[in-house]
JSON list of C-alpha atoms in Angstrom, two decimals:
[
{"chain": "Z", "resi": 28, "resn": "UNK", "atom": "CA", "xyz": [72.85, 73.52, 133.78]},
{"chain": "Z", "resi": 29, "resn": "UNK", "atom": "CA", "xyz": [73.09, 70.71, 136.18]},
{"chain": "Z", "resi": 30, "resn": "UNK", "atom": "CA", "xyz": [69.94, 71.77, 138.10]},
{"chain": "Z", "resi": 31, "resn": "UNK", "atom": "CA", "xyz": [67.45, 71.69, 135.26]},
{"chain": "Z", "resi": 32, "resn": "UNK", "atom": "CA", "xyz": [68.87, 68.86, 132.80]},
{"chain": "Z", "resi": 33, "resn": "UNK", "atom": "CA", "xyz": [67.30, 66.15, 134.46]},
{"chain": "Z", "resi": 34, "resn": "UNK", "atom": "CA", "xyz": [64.01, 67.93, 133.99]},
{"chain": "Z", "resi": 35, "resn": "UNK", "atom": "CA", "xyz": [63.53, 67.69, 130.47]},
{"chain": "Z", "resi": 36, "resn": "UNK", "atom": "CA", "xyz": [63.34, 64.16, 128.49]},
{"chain": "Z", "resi": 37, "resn": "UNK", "atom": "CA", "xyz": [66.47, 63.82, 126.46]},
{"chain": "Z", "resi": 38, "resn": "UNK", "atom": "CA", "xyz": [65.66, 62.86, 122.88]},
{"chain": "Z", "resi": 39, "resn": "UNK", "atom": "CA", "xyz": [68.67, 63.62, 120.78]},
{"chain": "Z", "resi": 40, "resn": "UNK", "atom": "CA", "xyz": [69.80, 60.70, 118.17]},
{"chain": "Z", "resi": 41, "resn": "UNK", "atom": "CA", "xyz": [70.91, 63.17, 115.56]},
{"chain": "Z", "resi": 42, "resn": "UNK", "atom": "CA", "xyz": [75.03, 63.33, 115.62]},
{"chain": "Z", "resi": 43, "resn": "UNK", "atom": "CA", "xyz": [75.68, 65.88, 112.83]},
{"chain": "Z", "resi": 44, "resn": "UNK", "atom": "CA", "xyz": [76.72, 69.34, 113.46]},
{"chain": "Z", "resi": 45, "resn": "UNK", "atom": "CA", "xyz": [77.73, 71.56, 111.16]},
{"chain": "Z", "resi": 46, "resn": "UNK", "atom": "CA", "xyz": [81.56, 72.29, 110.93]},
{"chain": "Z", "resi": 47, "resn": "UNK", "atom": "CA", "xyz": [82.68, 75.13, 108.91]},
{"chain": "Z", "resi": 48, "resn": "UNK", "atom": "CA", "xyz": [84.43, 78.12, 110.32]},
{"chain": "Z", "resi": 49, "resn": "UNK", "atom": "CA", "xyz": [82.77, 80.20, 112.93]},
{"chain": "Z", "resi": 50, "resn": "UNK", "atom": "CA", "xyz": [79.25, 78.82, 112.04]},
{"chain": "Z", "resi": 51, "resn": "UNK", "atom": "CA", "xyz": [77.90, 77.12, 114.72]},
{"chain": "Z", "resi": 52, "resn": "UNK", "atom": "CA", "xyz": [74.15, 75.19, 113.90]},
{"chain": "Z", "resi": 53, "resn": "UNK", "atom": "CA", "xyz": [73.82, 72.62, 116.32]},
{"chain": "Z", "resi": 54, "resn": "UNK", "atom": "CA", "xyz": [71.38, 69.29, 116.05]},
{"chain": "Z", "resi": 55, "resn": "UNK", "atom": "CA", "xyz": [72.77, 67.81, 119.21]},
{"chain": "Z", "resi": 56, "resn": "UNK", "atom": "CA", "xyz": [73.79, 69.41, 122.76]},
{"chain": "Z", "resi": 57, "resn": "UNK", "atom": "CA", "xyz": [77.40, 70.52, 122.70]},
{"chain": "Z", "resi": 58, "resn": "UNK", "atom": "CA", "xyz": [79.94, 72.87, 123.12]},
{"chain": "Z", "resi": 59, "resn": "UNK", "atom": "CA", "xyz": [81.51, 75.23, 120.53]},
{"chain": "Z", "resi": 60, "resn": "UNK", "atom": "CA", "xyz": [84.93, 76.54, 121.29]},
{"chain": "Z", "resi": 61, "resn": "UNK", "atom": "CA", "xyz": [86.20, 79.50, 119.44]},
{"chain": "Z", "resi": 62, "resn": "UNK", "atom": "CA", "xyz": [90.08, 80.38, 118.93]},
{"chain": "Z", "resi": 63, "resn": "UNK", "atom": "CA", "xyz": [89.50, 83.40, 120.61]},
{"chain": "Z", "resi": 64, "resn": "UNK", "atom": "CA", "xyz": [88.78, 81.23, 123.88]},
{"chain": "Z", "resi": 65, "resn": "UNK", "atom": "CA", "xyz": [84.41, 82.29, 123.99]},
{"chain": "Z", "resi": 66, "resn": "UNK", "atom": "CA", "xyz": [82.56, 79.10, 124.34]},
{"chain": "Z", "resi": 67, "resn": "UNK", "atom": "CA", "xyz": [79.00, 78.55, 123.11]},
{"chain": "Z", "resi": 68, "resn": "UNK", "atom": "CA", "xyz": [77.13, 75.85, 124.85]},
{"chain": "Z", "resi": 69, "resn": "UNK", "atom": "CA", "xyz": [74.42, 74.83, 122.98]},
{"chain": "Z", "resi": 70, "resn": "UNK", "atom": "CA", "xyz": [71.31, 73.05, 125.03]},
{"chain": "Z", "resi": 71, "resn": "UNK", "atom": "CA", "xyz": [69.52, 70.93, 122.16]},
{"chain": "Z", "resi": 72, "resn": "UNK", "atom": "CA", "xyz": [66.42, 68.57, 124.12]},
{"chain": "Z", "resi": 73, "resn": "UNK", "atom": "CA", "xyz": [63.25, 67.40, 123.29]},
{"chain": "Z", "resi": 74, "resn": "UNK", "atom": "CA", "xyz": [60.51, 69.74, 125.04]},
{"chain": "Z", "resi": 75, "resn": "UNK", "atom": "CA", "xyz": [57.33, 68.87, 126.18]},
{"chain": "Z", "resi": 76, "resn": "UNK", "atom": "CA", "xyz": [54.51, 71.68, 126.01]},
{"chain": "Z", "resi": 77, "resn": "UNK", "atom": "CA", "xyz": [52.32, 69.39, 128.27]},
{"chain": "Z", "resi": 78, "resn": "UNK", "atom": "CA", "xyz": [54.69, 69.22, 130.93]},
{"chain": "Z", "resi": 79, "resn": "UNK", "atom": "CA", "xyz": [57.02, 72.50, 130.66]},
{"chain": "Z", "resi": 80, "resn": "UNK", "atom": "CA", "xyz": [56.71, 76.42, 130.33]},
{"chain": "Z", "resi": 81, "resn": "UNK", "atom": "CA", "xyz": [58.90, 77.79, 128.09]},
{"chain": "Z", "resi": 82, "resn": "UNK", "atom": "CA", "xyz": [58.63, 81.42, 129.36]},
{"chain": "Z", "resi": 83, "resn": "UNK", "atom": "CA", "xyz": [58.80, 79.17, 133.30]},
{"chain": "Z", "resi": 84, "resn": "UNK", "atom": "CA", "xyz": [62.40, 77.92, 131.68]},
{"chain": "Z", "resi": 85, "resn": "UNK", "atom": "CA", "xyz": [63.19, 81.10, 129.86]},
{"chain": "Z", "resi": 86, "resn": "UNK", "atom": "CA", "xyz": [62.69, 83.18, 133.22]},
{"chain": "Z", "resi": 87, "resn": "UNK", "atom": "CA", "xyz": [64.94, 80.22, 135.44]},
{"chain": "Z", "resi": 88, "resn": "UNK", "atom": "CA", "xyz": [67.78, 80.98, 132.66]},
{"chain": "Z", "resi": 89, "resn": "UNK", "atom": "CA", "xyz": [67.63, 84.45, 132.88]},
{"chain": "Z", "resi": 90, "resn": "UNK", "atom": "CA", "xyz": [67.72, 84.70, 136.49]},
{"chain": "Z", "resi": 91, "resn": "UNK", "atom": "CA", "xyz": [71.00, 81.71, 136.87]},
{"chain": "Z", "resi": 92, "resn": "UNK", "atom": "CA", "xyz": [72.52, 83.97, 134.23]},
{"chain": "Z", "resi": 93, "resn": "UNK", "atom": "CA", "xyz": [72.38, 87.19, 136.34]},
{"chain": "Z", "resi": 94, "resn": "UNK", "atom": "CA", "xyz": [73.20, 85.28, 139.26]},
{"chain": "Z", "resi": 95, "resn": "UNK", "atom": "CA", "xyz": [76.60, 84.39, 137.38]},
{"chain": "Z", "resi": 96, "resn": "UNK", "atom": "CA", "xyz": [77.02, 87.75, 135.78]},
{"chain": "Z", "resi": 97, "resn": "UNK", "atom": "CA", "xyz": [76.78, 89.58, 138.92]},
{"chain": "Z", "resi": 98, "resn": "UNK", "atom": "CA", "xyz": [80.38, 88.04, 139.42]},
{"chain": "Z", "resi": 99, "resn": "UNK", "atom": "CA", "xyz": [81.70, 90.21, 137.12]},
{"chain": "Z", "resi": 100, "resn": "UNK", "atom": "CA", "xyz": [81.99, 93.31, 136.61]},
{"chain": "Z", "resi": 101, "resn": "UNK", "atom": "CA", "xyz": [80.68, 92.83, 132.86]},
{"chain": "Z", "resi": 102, "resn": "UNK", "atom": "CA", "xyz": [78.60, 90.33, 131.56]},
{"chain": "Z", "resi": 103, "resn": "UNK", "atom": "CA", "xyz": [80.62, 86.99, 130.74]},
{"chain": "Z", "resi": 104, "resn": "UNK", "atom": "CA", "xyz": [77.35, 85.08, 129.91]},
{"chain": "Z", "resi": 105, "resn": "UNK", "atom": "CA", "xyz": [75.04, 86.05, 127.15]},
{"chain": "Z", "resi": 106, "resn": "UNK", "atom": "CA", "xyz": [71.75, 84.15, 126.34]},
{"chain": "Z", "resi": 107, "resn": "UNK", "atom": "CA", "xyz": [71.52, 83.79, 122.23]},
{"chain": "Z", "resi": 108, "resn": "UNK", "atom": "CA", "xyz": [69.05, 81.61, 121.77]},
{"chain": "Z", "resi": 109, "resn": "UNK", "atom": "CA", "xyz": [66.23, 80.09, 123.82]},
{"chain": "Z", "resi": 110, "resn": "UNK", "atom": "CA", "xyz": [63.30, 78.76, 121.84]},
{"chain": "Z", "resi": 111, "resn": "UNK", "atom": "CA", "xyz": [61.18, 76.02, 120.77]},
{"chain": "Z", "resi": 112, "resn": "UNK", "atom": "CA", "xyz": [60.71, 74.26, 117.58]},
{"chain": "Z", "resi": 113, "resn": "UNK", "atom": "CA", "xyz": [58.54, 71.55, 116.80]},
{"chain": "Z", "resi": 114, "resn": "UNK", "atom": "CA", "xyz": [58.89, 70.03, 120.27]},
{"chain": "Z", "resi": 115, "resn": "UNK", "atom": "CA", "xyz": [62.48, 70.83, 120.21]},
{"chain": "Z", "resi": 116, "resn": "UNK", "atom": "CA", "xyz": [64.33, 72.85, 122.66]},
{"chain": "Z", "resi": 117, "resn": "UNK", "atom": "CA", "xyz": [67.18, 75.56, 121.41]},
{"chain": "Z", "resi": 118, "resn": "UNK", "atom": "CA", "xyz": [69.68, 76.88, 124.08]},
{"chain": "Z", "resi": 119, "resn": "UNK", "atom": "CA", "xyz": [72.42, 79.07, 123.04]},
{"chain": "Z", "resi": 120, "resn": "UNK", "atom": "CA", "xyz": [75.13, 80.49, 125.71]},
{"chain": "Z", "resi": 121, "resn": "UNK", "atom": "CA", "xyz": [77.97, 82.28, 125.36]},
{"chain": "Z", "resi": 122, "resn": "UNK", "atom": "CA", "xyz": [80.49, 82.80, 127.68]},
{"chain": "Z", "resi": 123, "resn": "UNK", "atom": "CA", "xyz": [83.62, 85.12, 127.43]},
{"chain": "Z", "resi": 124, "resn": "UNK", "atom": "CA", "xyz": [86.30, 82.34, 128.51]},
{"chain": "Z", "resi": 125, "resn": "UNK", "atom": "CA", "xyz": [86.14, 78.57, 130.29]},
{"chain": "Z", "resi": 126, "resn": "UNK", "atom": "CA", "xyz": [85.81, 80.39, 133.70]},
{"chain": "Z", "resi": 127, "resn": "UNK", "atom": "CA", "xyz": [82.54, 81.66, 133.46]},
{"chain": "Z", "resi": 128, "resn": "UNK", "atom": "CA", "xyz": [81.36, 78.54, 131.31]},
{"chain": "Z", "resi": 129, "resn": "UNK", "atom": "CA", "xyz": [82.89, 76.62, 134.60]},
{"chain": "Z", "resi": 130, "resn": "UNK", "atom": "CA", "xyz": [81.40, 78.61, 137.28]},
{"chain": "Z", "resi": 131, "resn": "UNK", "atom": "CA", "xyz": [77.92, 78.46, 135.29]},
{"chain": "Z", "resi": 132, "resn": "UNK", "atom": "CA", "xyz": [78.34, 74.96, 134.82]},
{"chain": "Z", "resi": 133, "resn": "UNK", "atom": "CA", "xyz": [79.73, 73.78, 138.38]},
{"chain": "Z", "resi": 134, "resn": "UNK", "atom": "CA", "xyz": [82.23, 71.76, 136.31]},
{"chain": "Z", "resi": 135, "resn": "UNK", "atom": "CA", "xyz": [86.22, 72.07, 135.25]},
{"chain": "Z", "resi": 136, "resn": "UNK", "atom": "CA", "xyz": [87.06, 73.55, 131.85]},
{"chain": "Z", "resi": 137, "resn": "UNK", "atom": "CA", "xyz": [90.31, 75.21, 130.75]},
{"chain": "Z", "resi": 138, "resn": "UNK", "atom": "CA", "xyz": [90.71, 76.96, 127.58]},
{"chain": "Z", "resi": 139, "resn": "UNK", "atom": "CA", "xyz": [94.16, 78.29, 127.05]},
{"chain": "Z", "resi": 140, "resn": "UNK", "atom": "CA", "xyz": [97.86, 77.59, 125.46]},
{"chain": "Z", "resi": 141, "resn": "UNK", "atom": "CA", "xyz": [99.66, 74.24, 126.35]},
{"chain": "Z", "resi": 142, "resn": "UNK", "atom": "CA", "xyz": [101.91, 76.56, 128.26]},
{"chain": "Z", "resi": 143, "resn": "UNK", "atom": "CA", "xyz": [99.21, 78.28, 130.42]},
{"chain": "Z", "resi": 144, "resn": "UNK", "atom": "CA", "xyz": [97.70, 74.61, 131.31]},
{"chain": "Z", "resi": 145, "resn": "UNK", "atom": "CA", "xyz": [101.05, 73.27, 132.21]},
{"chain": "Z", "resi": 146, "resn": "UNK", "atom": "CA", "xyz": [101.55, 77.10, 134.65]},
{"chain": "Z", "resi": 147, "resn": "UNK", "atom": "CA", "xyz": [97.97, 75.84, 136.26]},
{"chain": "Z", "resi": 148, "resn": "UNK", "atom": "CA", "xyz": [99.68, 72.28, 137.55]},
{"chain": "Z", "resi": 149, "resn": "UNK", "atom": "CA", "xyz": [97.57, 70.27, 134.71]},
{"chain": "Z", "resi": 150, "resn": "UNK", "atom": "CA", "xyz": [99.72, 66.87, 133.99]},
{"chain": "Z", "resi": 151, "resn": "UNK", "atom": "CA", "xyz": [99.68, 66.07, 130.06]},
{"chain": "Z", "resi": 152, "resn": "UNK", "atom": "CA", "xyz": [101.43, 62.30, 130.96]},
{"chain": "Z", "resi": 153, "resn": "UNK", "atom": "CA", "xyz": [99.07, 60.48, 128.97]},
{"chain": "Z", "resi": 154, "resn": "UNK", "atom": "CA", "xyz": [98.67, 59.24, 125.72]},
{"chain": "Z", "resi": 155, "resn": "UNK", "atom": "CA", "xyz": [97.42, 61.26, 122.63]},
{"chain": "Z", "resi": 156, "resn": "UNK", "atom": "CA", "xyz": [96.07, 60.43, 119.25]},
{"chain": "Z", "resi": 157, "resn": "UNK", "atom": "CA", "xyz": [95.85, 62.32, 115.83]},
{"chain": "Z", "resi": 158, "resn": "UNK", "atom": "CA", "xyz": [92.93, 62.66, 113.83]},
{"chain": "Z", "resi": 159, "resn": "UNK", "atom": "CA", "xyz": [94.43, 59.47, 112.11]},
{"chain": "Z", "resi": 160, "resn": "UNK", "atom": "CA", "xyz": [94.86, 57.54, 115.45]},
{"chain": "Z", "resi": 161, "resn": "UNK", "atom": "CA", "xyz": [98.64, 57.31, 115.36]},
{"chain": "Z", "resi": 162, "resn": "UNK", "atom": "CA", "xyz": [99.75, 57.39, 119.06]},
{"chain": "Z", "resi": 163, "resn": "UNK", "atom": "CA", "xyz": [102.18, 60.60, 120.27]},
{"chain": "Z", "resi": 164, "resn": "UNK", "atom": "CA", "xyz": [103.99, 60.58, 123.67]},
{"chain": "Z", "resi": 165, "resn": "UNK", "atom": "CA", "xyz": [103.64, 63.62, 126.31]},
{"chain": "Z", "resi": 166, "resn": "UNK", "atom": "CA", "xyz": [106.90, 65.15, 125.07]},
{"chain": "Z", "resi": 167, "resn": "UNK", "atom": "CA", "xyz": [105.66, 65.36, 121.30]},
{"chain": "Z", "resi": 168, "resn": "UNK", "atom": "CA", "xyz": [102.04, 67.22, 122.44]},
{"chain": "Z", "resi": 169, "resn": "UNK", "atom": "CA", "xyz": [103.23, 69.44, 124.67]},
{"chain": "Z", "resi": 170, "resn": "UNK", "atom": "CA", "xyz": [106.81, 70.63, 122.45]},
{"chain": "Z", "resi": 171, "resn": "UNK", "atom": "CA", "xyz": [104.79, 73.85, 120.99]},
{"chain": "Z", "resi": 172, "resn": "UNK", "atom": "CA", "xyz": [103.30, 75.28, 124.03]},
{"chain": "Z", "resi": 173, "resn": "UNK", "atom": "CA", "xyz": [101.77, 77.99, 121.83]},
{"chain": "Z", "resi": 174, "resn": "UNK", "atom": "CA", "xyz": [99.17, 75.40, 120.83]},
{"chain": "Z", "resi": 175, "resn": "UNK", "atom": "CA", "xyz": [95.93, 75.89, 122.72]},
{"chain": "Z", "resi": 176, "resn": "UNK", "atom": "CA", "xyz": [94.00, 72.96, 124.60]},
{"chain": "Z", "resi": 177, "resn": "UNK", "atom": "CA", "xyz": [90.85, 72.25, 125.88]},
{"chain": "Z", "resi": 178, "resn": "UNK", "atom": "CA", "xyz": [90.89, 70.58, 128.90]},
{"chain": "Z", "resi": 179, "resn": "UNK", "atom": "CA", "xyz": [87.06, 69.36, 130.27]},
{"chain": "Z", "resi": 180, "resn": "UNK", "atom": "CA", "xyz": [85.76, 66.16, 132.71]},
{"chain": "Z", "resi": 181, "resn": "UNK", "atom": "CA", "xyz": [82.48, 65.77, 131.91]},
{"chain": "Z", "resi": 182, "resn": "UNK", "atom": "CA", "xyz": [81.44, 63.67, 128.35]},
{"chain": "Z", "resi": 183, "resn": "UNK", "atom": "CA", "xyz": [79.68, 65.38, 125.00]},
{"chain": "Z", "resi": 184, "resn": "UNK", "atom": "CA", "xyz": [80.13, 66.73, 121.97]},
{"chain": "Z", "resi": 185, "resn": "UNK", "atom": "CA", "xyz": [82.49, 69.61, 121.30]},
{"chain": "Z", "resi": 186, "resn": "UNK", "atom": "CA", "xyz": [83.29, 71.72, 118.20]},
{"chain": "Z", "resi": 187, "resn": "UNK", "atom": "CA", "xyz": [86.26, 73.32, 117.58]},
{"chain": "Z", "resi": 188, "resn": "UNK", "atom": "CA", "xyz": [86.17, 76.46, 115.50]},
{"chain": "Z", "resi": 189, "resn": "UNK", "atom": "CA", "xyz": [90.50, 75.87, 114.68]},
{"chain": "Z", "resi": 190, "resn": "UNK", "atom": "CA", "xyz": [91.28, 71.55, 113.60]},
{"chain": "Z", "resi": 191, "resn": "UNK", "atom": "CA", "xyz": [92.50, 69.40, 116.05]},
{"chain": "Z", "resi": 192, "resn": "UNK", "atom": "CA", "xyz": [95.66, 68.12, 116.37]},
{"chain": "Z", "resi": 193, "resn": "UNK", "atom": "CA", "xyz": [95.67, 65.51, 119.41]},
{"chain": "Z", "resi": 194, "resn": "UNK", "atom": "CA", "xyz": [93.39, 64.33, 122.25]},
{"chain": "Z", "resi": 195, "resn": "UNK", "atom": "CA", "xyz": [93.70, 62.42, 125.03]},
{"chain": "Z", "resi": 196, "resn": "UNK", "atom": "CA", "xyz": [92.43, 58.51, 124.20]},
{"chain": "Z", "resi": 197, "resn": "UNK", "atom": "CA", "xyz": [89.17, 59.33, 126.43]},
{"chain": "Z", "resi": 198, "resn": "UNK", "atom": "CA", "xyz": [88.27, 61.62, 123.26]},
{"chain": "Z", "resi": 199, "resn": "UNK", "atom": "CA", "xyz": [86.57, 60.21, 119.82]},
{"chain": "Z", "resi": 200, "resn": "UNK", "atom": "CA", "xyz": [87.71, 62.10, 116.90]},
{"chain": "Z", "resi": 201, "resn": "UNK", "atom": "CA", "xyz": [84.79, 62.58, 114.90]},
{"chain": "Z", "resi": 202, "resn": "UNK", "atom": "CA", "xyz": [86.17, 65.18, 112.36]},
{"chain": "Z", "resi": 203, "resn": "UNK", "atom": "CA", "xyz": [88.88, 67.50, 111.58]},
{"chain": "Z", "resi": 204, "resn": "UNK", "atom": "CA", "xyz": [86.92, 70.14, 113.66]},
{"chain": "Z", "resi": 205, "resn": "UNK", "atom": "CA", "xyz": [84.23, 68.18, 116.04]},
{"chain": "Z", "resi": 206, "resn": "UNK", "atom": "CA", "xyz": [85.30, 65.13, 118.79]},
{"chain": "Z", "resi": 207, "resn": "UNK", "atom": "CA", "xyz": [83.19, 63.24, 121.19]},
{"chain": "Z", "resi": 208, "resn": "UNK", "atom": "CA", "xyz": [84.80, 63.25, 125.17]},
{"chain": "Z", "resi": 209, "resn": "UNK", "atom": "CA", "xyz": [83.69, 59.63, 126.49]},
{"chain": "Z", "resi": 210, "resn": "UNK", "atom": "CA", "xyz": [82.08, 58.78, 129.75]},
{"chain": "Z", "resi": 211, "resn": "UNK", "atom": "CA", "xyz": [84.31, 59.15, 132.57]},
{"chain": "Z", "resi": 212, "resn": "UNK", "atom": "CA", "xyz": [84.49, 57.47, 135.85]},
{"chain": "Z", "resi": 213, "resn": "UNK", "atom": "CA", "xyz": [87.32, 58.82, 137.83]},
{"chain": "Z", "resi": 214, "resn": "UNK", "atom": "CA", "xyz": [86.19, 62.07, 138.98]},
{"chain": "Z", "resi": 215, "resn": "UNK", "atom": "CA", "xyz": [90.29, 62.56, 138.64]},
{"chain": "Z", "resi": 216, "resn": "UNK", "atom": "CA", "xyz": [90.03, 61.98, 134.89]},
{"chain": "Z", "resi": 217, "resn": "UNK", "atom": "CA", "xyz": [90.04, 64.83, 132.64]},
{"chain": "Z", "resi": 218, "resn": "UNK", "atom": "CA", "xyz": [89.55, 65.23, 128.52]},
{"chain": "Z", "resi": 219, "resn": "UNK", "atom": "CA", "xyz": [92.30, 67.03, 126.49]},
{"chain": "Z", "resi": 220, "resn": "UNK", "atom": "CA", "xyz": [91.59, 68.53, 123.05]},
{"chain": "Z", "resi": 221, "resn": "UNK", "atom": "CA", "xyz": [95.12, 70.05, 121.41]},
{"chain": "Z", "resi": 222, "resn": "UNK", "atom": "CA", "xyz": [94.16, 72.23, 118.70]}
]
């Protein structure tokens, strides 16, 4: 995504998305995660006819998708959704896990148990909030290491499709379901979501 997003004019002041279950109808770019790890990364822009192709932009998806894919020895990226509407661009992508979304995306993302994260070397010794901003030390978040995390660096809106139970202070809770990772300037910084 990195090597087109500066293309297009961002024009996105809407901040709703909507939150129940598995439905996933984005008004804002952001990421969706699922409980069954897929992640849907949803590309929502202004789009300028004058300026931009959509079947150009269509056809430069397509071919960084197969690019990934050919990775694997089954598709882990799917395009949903590319279209635009009243000078609005849609982008839907799936990917099978935070591997492929991270290879795609040239950026860090975990998606797995507490227990799996803390296997992979990731340090939780920070401090976490609730949905109701009470504080919790390392050694509360991390006690059931069946919970899953999200673990990303770079800032945006994320969904959840399961409620959250902590993040790390770099993250706005927004809702029960939906948080907000902050601008980060330590490229050593990272964004947990415990849900």
């Amino acid at each position: 995504m990195k090597k087109w997003t500066c293309v297009i004019c961002m024009s996105v002041l809407l901040l709703s998305i909507s939150g129940c279950g598995s439905s996933f109808e984005p008004s804002i770019s952001s990421l969706y995660v699922q409980k069954d790890g897929t992640l849907t990364y949803a590309v929502v822009e202004s789009f300028e006819k004058d300026y931009y192709s959509l079947n150009e932009f269509q056809s430069m998806i397509e071919r960084e998708v197969d690019t990934c894919n050919s990775m694997y020895s089954e598709p882990a990226i799917t395009i949903n959704q590319v279209e635009v509407k009243d000078g609005t661009l849609y982008l839907l992508l799936e990917f099978v896990n935070a591997e492929a979304y991270s290879n795609y995306n040239e950026e860090y993302c975990f998606v797995g148990t507490i227990e799996e994260a803390l296997e992979e070397g990731r340090s939780f010794d920070m401090v976490f909030k609730d949905t109701k901003y009470e504080e919790y030390t390392t050694a509360e978040v991390t006690d059931k290491k069946e919970n899953h995390v999200l673990i990303v660096q770079s800032e945006g809106v994320v969904e959840l499709e399961a409620a959250v139970k902590y993040a790390s202070n770099n993250v706005e809770i927004l809702s029960e379901r939906m948080v907000e990772v902050m601008p980060m300037a330590d490229e050593e910084e990272y964004a947990y979501i415990i849900y």
